[in-house]
Coordinates of C-alpha atoms in Angstrom, one line a residue:
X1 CA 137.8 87.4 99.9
X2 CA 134.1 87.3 100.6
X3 CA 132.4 90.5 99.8
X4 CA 128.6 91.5 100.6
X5 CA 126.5 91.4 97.2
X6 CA 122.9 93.2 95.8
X7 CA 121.5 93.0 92.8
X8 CA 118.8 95.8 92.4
X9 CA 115.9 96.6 90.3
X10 CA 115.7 100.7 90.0
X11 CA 113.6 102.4 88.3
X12 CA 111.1 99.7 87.5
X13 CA 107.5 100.0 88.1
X14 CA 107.7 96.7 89.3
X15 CA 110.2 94.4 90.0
X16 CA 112.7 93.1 87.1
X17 CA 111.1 95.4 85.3
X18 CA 113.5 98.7 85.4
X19 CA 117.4 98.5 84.9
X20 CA 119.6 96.1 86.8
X21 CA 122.3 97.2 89.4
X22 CA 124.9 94.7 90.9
X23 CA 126.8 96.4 93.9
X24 CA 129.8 95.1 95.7
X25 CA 130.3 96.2 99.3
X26 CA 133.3 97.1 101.4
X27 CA 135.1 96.9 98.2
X28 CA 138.4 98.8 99.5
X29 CA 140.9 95.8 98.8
X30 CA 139.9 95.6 95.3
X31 CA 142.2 97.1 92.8
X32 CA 140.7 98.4 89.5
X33 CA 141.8 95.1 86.7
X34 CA 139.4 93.1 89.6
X35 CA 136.3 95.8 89.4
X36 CA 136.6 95.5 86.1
X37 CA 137.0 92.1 85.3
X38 CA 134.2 91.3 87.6
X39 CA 132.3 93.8 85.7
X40 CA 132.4 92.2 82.2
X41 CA 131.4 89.3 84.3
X42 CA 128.0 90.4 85.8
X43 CA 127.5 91.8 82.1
X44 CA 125.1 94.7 83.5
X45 CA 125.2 98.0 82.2
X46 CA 126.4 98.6 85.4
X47 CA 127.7 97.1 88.4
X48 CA 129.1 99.3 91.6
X49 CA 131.9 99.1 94.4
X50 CA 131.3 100.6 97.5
X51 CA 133.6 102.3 99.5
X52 CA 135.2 104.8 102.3
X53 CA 135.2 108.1 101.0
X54 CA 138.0 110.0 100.5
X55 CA 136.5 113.3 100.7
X56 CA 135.2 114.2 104.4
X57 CA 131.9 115.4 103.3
X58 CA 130.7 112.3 101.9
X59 CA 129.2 109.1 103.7
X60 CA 130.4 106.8 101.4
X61 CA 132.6 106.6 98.0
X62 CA 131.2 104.6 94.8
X63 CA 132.9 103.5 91.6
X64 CA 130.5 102.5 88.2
X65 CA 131.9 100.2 86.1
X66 CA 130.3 98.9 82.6
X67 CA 131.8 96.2 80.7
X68 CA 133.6 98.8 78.8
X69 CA 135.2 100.9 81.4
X70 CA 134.4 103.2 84.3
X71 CA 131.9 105.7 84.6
X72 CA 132.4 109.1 86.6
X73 CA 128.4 109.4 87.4
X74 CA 125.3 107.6 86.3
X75 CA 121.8 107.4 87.7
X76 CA 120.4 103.9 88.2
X77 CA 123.7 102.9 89.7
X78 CA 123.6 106.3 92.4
X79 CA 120.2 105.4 93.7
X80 CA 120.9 101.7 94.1
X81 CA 124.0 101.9 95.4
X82 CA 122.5 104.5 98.2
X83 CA 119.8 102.2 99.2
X84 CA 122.4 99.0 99.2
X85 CA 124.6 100.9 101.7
X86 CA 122.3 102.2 104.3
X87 CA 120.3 98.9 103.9
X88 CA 123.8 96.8 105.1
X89 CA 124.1 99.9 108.1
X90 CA 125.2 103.2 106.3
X91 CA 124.2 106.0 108.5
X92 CA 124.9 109.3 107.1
X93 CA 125.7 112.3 108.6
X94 CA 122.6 114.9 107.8
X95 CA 119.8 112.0 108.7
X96 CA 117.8 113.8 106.1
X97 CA 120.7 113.7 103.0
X98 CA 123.3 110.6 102.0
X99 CA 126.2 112.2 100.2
X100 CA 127.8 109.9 97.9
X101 CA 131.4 110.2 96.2
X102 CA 132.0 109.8 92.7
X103 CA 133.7 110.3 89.3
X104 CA 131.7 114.1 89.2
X105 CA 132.1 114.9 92.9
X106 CA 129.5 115.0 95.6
X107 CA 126.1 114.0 95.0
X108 CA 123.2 114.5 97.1
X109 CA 120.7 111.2 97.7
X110 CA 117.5 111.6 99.8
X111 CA 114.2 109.4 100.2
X112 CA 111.8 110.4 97.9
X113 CA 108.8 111.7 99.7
X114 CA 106.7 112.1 97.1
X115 CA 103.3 110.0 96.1
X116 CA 104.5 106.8 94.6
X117 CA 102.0 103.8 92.4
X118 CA 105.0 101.1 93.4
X119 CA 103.4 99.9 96.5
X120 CA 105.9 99.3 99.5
X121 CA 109.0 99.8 97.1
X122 CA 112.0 102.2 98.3
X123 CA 111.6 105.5 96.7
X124 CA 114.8 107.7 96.6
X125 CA 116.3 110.4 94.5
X126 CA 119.4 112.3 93.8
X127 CA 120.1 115.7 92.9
X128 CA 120.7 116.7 89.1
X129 CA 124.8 117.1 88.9
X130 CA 125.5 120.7 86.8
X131 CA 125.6 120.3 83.1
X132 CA 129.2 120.2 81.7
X133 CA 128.2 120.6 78.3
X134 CA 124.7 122.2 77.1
X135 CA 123.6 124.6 74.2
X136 CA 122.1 123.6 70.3
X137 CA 124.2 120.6 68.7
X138 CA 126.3 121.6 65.8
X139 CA 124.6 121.2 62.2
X140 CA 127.0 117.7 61.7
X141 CA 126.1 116.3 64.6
X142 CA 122.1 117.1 64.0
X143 CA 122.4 115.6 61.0
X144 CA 124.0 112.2 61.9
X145 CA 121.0 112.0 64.2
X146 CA 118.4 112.4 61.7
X147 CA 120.0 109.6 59.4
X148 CA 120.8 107.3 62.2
X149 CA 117.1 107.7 63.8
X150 CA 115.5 107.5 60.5
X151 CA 114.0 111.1 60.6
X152 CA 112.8 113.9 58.3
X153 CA 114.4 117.1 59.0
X154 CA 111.7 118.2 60.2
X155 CA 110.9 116.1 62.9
X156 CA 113.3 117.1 65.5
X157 CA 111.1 120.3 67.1
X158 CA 114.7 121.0 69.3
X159 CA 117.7 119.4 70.4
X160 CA 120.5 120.2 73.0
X161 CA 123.8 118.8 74.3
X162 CA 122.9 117.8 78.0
X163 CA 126.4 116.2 79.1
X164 CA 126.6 115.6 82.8
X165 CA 129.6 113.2 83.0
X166 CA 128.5 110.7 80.1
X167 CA 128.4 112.9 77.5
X168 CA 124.4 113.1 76.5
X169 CA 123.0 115.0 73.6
X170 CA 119.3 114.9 73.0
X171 CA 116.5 115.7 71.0
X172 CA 112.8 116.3 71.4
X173 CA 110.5 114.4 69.0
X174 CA 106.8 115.5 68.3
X175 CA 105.3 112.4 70.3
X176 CA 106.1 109.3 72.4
X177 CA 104.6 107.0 69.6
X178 CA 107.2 109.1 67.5
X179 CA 109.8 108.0 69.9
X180 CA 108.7 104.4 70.5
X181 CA 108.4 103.7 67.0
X182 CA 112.1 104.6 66.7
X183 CA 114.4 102.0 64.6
X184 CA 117.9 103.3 65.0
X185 CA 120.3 102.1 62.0
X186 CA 123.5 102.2 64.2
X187 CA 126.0 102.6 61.7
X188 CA 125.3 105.6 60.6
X189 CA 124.3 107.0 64.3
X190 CA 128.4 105.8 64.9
X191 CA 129.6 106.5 68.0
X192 CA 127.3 108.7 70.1
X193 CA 125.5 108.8 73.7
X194 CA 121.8 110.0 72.6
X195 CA 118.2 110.9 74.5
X196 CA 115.4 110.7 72.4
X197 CA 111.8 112.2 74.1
X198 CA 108.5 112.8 73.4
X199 CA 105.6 113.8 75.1
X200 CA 102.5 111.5 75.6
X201 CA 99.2 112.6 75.3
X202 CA 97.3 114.6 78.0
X203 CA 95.9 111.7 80.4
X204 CA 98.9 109.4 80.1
X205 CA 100.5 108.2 83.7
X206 CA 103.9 109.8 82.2
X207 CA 104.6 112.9 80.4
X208 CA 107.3 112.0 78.4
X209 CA 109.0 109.3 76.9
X210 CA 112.4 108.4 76.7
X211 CA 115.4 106.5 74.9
X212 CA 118.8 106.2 75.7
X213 CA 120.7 105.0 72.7
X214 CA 124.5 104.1 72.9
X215 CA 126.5 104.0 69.7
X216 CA 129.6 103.2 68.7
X217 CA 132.5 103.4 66.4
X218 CA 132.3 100.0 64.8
X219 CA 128.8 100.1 63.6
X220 CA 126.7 98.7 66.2
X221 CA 125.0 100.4 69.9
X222 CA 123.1 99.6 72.5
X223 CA 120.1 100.5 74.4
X224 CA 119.8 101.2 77.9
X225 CA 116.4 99.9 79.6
X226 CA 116.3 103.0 82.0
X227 CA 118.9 105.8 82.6
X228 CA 119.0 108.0 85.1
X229 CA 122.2 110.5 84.5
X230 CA 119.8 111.0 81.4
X231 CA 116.5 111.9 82.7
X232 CA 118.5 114.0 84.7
X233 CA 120.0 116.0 82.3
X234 CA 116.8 116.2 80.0
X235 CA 115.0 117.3 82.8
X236 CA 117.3 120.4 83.5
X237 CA 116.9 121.4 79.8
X238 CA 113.0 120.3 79.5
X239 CA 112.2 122.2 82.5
X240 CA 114.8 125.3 82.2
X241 CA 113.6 125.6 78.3
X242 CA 109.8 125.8 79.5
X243 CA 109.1 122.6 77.8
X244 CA 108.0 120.6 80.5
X245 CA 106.8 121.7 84.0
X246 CA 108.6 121.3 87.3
X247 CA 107.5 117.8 88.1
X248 CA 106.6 115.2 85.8
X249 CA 106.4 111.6 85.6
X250 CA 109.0 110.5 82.7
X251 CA 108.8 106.3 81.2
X252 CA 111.5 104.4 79.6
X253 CA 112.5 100.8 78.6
X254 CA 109.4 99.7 76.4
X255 CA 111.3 98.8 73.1
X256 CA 113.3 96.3 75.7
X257 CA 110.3 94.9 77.0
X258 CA 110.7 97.3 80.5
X259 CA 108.6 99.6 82.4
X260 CA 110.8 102.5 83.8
X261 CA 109.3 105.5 85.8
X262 CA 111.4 108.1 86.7
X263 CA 110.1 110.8 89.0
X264 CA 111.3 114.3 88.5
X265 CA 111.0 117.4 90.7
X266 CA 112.6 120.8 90.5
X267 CA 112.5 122.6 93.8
X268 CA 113.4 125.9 92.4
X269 CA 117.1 125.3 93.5
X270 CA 117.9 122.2 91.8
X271 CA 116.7 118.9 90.0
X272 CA 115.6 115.8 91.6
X273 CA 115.5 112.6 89.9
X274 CA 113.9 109.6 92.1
X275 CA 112.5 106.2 91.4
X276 CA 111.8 102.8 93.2
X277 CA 114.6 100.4 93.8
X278 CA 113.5 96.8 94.4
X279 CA 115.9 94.2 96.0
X280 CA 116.3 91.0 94.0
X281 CA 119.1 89.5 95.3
X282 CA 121.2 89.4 98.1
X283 CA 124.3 86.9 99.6
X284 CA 128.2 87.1 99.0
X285 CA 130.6 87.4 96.5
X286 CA 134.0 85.9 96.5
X287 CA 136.2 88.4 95.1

């Protein structure tokens, strides 16, 4: 069966420079051994099915697959799979909100309003899902950290579980070089979904600097170019902690040879997280 097909640019500050998204439409006949197989095909951190929801308040249902498994949220893949769907005809019910369905529940997607550098570029952004985990990290898991990154014990200034459906911890560095300079020995990290931030200096068109490194039990990880469920999460503990302000401008993706912005603003009520999705490719799929 033929199936509509996107593959997406989000987050980058220009095109096929942010963090790839392949999405699947009208995926209903599917059944989950095909999502995933075609998955570990694309080889993307992520690729997305779209379809009907199942809950009334939603305007569409979305399930995020890696090549490993399934995902109950993640960022890049809720911003691109919004603008895929109302770009093939979605119309959503509040003309001002798109409520997706997903792994965590409801999430809210809106256009980003705010200034954006990207030129003509969509700009949207979804609202920060609650924390299911947060508070310090216990003293073995703070130490892991240190040997895998490398680091004096010193050099973590704070740290914080920040699990919003992958299960994030993090920990704030003293500066972006700090972070950029960052040569993980992934055995000893072992298995582990980890933030790393840093500010940049006063002037900089970001304010922080960001690393999302995925570990694993056999000794080796992974490193996503720009991730959203992330900066989400970080920015509810950054901005919640007084460490950061209520917006900011955060980058990612430059030890991969990417250029991710991600846009954050907290309204006082809740944390959004927007950046530009650029469309690369479009046609059909035969599923």
């Amino acid at each position: 069966m033929k199936h509509r097909f996107d593959q997406l640019d989000v987050f980058g500050a220009a095109p096929l420079r942010g963090n790839p998204l392949a999405v699947v439409h009208d995926a209903a006949g599917l059944d989950d051994a095909r999502m995933a197989a075609f998955a570990r095909w694309t080889n993307l951190s992520e690729t997305t099915f779209l379809l009907p929801p199942s809950d009334a308040r939603a305007d569409y249902r979305v399930r995020i697959f890696t090549p490993l498994g399934e995902l109950p949220f993640a960022g890049h893949p809720t911003l691109g799979s919004c603008h895929a769907w109302v770009a093939a005809g979605g119309r959503a019910r509040d003309a001002g909100v798109v409520v997706q369905q997903c792994g965590v529940g409801l999430v809210a997607v809106r256009r980003d309003t705010l200034p954006s550098p990207q030129g003509n570029a969509a700009r949207w952004a979804f609202q920060a899902p609650p924390l299911r985990r947060s508070g310090p990290l216990d003293a073995a898991t703070l130490q892991r950290i240190r040997a895998g990154l490398r680091l004096d014990a010193g050099a973590v200034h704070a740290h914080q579980w920040v699990d919003n459906g992958p299960p994030w911890c993090a920990v704030l560095l003293e500066s972006a070089a700090q972070v950029r300079a960052l040569v993980p020995d992934w055995a000893r990290l072992g298995r582990i979904d980890l933030g790393v931030v840093g500010p940049h200096p006063p002037g900089a068109d970001a304010q922080f600097e960001l690393r999302a490194l995925i570990g694993n039990d056999s000794g080796s990880g992974y490193e996503d170019p720009v991730t959203g469920s992330l900066n989400a999460s970080v920015a509810q503990w950054l901005i919640g902690a007084a460490l950061a302000p209520a917006s900011y401008v955060a980058s990612q993706g430059a030890a991969l040879q990417r250029d991710g912005r991600v846009f954050i603003h907290s309204d006082g009520a809740a944390v959004w997280v927007g950046g530009a999705v650029h469309e690369c490719v479009r046609g059909e799929v035969t599923l």
